[in-house]
PDB file of C-alpha atoms and ligand atoms in Angstrom:
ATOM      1  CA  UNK A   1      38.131   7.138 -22.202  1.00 52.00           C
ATOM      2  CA  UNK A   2      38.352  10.691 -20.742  1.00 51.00           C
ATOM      3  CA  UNK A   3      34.933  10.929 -20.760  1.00 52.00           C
ATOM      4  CA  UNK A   4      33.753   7.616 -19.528  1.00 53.00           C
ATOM      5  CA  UNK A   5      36.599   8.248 -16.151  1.00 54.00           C
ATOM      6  CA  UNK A   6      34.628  11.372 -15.811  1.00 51.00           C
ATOM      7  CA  UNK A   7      31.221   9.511 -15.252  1.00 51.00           C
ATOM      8  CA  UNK A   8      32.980   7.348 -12.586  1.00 52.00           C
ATOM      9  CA  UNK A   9      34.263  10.207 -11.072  1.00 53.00           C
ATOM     10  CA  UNK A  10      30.701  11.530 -10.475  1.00 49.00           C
ATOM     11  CA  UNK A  11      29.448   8.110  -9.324  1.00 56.00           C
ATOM     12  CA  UNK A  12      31.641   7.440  -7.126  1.00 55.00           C
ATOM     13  CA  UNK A  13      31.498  11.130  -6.043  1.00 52.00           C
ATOM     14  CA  UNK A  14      27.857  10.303  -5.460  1.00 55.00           C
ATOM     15  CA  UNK A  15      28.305   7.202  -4.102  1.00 57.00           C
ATOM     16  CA  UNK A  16      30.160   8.192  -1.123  1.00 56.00           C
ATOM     17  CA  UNK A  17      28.579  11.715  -0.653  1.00 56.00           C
ATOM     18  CA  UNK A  18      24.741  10.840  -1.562  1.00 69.00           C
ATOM     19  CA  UNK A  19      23.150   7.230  -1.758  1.00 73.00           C
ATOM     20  CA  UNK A  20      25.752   5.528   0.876  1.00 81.00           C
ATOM     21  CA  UNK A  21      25.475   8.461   3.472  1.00 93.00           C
ATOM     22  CA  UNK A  22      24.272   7.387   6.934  1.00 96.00           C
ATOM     23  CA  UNK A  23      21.548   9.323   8.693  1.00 96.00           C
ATOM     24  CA  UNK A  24      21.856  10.458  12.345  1.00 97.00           C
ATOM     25  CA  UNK A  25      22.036   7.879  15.260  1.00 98.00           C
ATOM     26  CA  UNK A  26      21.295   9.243  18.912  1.00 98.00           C
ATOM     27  CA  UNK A  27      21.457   7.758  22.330  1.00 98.00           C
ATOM     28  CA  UNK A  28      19.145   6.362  24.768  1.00 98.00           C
ATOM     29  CA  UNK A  29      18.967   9.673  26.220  1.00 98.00           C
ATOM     30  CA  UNK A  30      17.317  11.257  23.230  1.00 98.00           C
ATOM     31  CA  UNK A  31      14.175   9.047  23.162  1.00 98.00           C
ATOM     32  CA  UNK A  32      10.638  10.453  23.108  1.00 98.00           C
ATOM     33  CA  UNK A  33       8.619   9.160  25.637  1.00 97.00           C
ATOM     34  CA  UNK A  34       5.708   8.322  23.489  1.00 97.00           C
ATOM     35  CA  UNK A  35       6.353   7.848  19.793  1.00 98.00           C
ATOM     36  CA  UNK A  36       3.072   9.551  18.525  1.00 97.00           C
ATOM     37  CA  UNK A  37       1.260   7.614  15.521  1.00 98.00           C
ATOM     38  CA  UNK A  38       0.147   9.407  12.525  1.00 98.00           C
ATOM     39  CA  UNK A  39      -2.308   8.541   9.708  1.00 97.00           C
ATOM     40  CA  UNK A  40      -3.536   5.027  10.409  1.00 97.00           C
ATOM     41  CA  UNK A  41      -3.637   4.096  14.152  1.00 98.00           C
ATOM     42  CA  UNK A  42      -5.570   0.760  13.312  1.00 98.00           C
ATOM     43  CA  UNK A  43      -5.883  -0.423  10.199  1.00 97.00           C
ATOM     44  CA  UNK A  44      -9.818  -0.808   9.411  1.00 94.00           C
ATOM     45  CA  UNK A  45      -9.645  -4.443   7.929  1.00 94.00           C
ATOM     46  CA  UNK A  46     -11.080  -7.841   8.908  1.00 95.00           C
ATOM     47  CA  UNK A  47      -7.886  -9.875   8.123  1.00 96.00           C
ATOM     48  CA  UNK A  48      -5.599  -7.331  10.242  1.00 97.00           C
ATOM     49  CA  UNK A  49      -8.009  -7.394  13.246  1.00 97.00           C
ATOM     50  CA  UNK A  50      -8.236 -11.775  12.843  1.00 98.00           C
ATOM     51  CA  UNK A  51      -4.530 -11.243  12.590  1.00 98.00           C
ATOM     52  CA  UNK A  52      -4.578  -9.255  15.608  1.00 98.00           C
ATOM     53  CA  UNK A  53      -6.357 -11.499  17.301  1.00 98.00           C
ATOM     54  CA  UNK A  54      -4.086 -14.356  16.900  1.00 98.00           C
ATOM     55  CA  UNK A  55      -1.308 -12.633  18.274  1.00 98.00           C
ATOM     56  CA  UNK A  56      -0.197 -12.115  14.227  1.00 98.00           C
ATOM     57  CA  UNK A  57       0.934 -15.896  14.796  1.00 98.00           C
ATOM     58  CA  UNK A  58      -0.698 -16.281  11.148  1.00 98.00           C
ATOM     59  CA  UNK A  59       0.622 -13.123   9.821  1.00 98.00           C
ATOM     60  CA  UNK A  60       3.550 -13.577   6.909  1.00 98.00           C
ATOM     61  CA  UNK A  61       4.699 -11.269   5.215  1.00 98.00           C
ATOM     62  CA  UNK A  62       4.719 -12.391   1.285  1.00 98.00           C
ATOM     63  CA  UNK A  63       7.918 -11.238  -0.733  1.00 98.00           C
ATOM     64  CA  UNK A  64       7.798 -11.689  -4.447  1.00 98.00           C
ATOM     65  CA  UNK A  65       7.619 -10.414  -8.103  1.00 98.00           C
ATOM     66  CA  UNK A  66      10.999 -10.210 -10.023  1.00 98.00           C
ATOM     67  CA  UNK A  67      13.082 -12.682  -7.832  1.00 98.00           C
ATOM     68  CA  UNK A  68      14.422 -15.875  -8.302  1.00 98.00           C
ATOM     69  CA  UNK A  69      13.113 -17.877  -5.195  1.00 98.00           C
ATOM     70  CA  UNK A  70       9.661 -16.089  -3.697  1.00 98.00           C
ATOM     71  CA  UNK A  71       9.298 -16.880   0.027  1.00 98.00           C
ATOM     72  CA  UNK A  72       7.354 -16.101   3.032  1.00 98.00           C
ATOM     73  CA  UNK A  73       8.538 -15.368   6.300  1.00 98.00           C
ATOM     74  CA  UNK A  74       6.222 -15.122   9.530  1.00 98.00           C
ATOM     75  CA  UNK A  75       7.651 -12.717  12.564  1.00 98.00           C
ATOM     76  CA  UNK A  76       9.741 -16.358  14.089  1.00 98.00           C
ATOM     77  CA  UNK A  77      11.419 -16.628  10.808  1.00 98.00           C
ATOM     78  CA  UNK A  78      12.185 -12.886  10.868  1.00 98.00           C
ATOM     79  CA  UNK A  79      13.364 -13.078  14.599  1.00 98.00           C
ATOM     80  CA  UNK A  80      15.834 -15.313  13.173  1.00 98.00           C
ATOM     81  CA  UNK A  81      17.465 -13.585  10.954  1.00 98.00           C
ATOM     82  CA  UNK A  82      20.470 -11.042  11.910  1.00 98.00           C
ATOM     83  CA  UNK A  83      19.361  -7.824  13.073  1.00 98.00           C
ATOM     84  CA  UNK A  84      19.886  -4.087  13.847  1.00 98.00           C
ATOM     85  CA  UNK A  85      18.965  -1.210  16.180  1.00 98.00           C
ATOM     86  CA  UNK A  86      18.824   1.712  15.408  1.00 98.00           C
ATOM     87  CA  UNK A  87      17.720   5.541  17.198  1.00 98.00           C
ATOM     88  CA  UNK A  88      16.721   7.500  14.599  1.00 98.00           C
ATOM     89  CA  UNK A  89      14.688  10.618  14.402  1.00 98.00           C
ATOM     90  CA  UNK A  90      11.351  10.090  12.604  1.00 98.00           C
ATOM     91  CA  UNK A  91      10.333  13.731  10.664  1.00 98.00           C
ATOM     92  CA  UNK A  92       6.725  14.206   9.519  1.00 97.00           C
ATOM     93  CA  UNK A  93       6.428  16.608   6.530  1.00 95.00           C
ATOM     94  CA  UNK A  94       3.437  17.822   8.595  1.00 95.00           C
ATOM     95  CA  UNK A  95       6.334  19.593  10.700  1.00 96.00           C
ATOM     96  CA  UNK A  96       7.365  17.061  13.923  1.00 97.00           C
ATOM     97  CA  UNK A  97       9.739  15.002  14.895  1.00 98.00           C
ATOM     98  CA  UNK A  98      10.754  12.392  17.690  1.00 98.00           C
ATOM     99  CA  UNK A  99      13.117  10.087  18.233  1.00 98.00           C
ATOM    100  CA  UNK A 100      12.894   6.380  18.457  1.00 98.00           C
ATOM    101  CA  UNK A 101      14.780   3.058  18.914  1.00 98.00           C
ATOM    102  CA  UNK A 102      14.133   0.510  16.110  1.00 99.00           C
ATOM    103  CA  UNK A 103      14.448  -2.983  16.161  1.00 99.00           C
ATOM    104  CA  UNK A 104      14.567  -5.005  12.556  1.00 99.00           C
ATOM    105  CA  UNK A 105      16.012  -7.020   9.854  1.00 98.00           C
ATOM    106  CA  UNK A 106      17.727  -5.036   7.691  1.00 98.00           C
ATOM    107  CA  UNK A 107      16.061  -5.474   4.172  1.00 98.00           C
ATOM    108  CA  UNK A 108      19.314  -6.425   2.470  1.00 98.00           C
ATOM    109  CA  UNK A 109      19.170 -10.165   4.575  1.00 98.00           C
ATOM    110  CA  UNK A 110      15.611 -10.500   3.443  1.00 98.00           C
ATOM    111  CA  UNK A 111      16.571  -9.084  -0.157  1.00 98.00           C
ATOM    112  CA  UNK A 112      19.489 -11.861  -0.336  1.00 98.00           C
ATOM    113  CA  UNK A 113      17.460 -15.057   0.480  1.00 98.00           C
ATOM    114  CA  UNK A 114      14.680 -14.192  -2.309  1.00 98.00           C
ATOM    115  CA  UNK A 115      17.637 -13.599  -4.813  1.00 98.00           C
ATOM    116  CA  UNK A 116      16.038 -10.571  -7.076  1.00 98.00           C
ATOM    117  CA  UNK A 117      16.858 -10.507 -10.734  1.00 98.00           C
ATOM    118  CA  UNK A 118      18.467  -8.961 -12.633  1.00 98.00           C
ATOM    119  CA  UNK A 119      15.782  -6.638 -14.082  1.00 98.00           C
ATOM    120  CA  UNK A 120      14.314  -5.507 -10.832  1.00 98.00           C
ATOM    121  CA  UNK A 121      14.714  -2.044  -9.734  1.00 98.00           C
ATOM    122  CA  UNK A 122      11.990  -1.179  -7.416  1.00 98.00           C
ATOM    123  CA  UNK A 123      10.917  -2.754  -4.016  1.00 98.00           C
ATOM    124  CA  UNK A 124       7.482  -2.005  -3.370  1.00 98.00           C
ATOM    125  CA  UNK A 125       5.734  -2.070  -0.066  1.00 98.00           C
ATOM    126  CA  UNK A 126       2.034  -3.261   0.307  1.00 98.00           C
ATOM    127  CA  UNK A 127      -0.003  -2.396   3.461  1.00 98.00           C
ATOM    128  CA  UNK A 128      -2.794  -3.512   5.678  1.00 97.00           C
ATOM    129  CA  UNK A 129      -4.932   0.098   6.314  1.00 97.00           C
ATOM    130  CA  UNK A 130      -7.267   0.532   3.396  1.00 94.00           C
ATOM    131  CA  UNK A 131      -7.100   4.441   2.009  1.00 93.00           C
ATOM    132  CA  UNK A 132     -10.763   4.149   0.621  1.00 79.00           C
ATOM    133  CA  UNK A 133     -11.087   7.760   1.770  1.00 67.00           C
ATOM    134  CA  UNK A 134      -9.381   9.623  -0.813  1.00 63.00           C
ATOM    135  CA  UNK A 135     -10.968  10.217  -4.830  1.00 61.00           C
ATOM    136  CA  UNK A 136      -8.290   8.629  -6.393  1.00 64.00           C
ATOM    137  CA  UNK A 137      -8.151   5.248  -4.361  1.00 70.00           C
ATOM    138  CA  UNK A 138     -10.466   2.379  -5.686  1.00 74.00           C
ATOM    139  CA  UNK A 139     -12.498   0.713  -2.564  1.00 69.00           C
ATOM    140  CA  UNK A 140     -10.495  -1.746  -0.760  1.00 71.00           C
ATOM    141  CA  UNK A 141      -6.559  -0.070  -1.902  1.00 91.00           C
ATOM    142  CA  UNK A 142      -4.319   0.361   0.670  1.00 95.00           C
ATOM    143  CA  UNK A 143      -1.640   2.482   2.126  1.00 97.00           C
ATOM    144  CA  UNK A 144       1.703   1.747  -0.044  1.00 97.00           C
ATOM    145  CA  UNK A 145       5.020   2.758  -0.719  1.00 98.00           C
ATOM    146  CA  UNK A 146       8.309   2.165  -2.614  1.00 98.00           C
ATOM    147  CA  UNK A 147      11.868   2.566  -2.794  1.00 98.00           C
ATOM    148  CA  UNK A 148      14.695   1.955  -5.441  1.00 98.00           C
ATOM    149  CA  UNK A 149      17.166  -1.192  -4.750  1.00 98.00           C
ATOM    150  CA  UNK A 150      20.161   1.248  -3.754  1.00 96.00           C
ATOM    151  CA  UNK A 151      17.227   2.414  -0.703  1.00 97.00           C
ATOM    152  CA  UNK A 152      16.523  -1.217   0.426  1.00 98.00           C
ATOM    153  CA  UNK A 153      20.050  -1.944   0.625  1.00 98.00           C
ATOM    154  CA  UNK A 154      21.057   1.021   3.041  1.00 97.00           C
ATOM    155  CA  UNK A 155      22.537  -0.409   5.948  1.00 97.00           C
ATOM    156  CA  UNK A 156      19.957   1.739   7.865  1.00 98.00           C
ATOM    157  CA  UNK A 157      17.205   0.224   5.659  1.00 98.00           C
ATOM    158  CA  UNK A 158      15.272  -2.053   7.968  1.00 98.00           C
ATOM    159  CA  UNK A 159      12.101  -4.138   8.904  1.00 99.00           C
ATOM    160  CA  UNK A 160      11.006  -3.123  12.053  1.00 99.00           C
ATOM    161  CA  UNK A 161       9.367  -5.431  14.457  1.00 99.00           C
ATOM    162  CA  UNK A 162      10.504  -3.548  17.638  1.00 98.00           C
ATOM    163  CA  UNK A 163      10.069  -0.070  19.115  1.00 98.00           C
ATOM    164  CA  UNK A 164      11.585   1.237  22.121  1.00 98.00           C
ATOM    165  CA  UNK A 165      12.467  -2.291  23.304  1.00 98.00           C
ATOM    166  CA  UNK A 166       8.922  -3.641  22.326  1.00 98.00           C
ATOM    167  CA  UNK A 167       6.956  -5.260  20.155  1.00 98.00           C
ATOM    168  CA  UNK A 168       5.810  -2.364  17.415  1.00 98.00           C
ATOM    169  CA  UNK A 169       2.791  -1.488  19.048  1.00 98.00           C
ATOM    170  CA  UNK A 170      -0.321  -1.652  16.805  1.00 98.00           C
ATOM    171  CA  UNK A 171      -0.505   2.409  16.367  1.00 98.00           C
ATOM    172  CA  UNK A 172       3.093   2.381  14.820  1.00 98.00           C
ATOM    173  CA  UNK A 173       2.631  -0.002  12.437  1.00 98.00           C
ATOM    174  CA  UNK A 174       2.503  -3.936  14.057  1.00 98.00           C
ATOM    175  CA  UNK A 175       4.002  -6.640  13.355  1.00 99.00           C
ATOM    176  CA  UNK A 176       6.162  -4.587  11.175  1.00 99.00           C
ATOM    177  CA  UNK A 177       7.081  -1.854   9.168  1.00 99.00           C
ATOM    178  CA  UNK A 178       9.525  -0.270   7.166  1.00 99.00           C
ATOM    179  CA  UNK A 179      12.282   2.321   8.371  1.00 98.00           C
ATOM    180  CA  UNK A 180      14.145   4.116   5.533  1.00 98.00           C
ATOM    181  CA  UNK A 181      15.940   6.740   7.830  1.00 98.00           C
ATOM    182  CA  UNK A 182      17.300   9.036   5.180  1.00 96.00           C
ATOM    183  CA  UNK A 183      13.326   9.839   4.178  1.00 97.00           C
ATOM    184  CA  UNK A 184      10.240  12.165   5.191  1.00 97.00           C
ATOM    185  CA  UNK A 185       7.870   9.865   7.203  1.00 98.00           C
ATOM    186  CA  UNK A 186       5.397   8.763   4.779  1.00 98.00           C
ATOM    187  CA  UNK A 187       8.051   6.520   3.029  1.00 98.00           C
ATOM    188  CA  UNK A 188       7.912   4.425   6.130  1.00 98.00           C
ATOM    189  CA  UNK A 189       5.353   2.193   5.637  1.00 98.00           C
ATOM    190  CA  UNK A 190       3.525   0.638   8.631  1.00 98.00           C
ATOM    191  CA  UNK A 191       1.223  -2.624   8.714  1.00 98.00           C
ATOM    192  CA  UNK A 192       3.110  -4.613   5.986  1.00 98.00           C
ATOM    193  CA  UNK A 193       1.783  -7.609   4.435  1.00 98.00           C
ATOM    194  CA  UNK A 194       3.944  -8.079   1.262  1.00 98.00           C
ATOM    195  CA  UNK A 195       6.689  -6.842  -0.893  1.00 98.00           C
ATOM    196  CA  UNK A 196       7.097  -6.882  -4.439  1.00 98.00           C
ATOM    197  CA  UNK A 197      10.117  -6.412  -6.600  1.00 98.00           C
ATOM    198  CA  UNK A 198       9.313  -4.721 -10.221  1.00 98.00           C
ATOM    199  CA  UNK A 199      11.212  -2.932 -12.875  1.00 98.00           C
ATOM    200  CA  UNK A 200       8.755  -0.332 -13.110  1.00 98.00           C
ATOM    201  CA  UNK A 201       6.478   1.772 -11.096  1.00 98.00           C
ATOM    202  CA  UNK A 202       4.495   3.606 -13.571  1.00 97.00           C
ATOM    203  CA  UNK A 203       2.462   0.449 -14.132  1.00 95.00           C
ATOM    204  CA  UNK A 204       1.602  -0.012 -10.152  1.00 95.00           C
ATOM    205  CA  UNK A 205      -1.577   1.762  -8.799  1.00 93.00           C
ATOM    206  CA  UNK A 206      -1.733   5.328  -9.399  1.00 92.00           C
ATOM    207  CA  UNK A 207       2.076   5.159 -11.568  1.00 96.00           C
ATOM    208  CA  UNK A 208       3.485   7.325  -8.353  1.00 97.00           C
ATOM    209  CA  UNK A 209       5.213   4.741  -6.618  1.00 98.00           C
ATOM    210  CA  UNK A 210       3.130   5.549  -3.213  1.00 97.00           C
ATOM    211  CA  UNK A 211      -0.227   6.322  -1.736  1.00 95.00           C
ATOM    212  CA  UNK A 212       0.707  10.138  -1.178  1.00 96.00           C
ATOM    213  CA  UNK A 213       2.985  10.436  -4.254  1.00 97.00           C
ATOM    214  CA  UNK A 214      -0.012   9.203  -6.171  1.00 94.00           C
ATOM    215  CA  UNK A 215      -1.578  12.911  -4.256  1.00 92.00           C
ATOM    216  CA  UNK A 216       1.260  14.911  -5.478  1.00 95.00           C
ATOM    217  CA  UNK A 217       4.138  14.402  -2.444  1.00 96.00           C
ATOM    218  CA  UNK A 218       7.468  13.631  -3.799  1.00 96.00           C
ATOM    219  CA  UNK A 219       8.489   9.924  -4.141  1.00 96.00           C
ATOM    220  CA  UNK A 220      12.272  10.637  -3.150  1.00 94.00           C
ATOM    221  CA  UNK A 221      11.582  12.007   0.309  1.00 92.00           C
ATOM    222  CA  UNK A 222      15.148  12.935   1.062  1.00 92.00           C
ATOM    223  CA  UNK A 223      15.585  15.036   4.811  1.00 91.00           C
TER     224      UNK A 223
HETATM  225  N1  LIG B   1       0.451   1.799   6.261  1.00 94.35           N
HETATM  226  C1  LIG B   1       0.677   3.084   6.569  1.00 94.35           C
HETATM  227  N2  LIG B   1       1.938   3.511   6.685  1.00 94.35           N
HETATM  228  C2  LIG B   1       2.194   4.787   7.015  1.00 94.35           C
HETATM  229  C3  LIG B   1       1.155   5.730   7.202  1.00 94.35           C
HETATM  230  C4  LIG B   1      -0.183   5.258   7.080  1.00 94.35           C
HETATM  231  O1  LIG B   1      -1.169   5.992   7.253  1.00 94.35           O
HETATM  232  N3  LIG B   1      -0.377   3.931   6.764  1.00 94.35           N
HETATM  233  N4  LIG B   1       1.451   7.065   7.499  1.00 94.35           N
HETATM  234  C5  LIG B   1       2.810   7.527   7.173  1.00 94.35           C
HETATM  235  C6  LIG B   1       3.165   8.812   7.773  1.00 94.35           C
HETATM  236  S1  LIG B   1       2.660  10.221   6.999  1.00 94.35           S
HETATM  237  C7  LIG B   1       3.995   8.899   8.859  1.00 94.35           C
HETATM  238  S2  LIG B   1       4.549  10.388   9.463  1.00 94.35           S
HETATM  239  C8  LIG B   1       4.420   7.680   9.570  1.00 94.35           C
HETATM  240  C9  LIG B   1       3.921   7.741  10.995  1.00 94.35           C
HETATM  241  O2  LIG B   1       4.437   6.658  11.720  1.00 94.35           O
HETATM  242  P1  LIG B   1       3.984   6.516  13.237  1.00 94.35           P
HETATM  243  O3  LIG B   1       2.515   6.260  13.263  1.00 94.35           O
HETATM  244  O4  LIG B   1       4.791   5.397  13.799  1.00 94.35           O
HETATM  245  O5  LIG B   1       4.313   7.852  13.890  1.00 94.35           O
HETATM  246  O6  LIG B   1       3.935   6.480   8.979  1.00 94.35           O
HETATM  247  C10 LIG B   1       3.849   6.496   7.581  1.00 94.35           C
HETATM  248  N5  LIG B   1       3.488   5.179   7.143  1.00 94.35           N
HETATM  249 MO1  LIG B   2       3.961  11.895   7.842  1.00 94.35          MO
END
């Protein structure tokens, strides 16, 4: 019994201290004038630019594996669900920074209507912007990321469809992309087209759980 009050000790200890801390919120004040892009300014696809084109009226973003009810949800249906804003300072592992102000559904809402079970650990993030440029992408892969289920439901944890005010323009990421403010930029995935709850992520593309974790970055980008 001893023991077993010490192990809640330490995860509650965690808890509070680690996995539930928020990360920094500014003011208006603080905001960059231009929120540079990095990696993919335009994602070079045929279905993002026809998606483009419509005004990403036919764009839905497709949330499945390991959940009870699998559901897609164009930008209206997002737009109606609660949201958050947040001003949050983006760093690059490349060495910048700059501060933004984030509009989104927090991932938790979207989390809660597709009801994941019981065995699913990871959310994964799949992207628009094909990475056919590095070795160890097969033609046509794209940019993706992941994050464990304690990540996704961070209260900071959100779907952004908003920067600064306006709709995320196409160099940050449009119609939406992930925020996960307690990590290094490249967890942040822009251009999102679906999301995938699994157990595992050994058994998804390069077993890395992300496009640069698959090229040696960490996949717990913690600032
Ligand atoms: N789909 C996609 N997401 C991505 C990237 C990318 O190239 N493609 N680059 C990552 C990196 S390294 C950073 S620093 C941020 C840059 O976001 P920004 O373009 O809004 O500055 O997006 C991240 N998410
Ligand atoms: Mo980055």
């Amino acid at each position: 019994m001893l023991r077993r009050a010490q192990y809640l000790s330490r995860d509650t200890q965690a808890l509070l201290t680690g996995r539930n801390a928020m990360a920094q919120e500014f003011t208006e004040d603080d905001i960059a004038d231009e929120f540079r892009s990095n990696g993919t300014a335009m994602p070079d696809s045929h279905l993002y630019r026809q998606l483009l084109a419509g005004g990403f009226r036919r764009w839905q973003l497709g949330v499945g594996g390991l959940v009870a009810a699998p559901a897609e949800f164009s930008l209206a249906d997002l737009h109606a669900m609660p949201s958050r804003t947040q001003i949050t300072r983006h760093d690059c592992v490349e060495g910048w920074s700059v501060i933004g102000k984030w509009t989104g559904v927090p991932l938790s809402h979207v989390l809660a209507r597709v009801q994941p079970l019981p065995m699913a650990r990871y959310v994964v993030f799949h992207c628009a912007d094909p990475m056919d440029g590095s070795d160890l992408q097969a033609p046509g892969s794209t940019y993706y990321e992941s994050i464990d289920l304690t990540e996704a439901r961070h209260p900071q944890t959100i779907l952004a469809y908003a920067l600064n005010d306006e709709p995320l323009p196409v160099k940050n990421g449009a119609p939406l992309r992930l925020r996960v403010e307690r990590q290094l930029g490249y967890k942040h995935a822009k251009y999102l087209m679906r999301i995938e709850l699994v157990e595992r992520l050994d058994t998804i593309r390069g077993g890395n759980g992300g496009y640069w974790e698959d090229l040696g970055y960490e996949w717990y980008a913690g600032i």
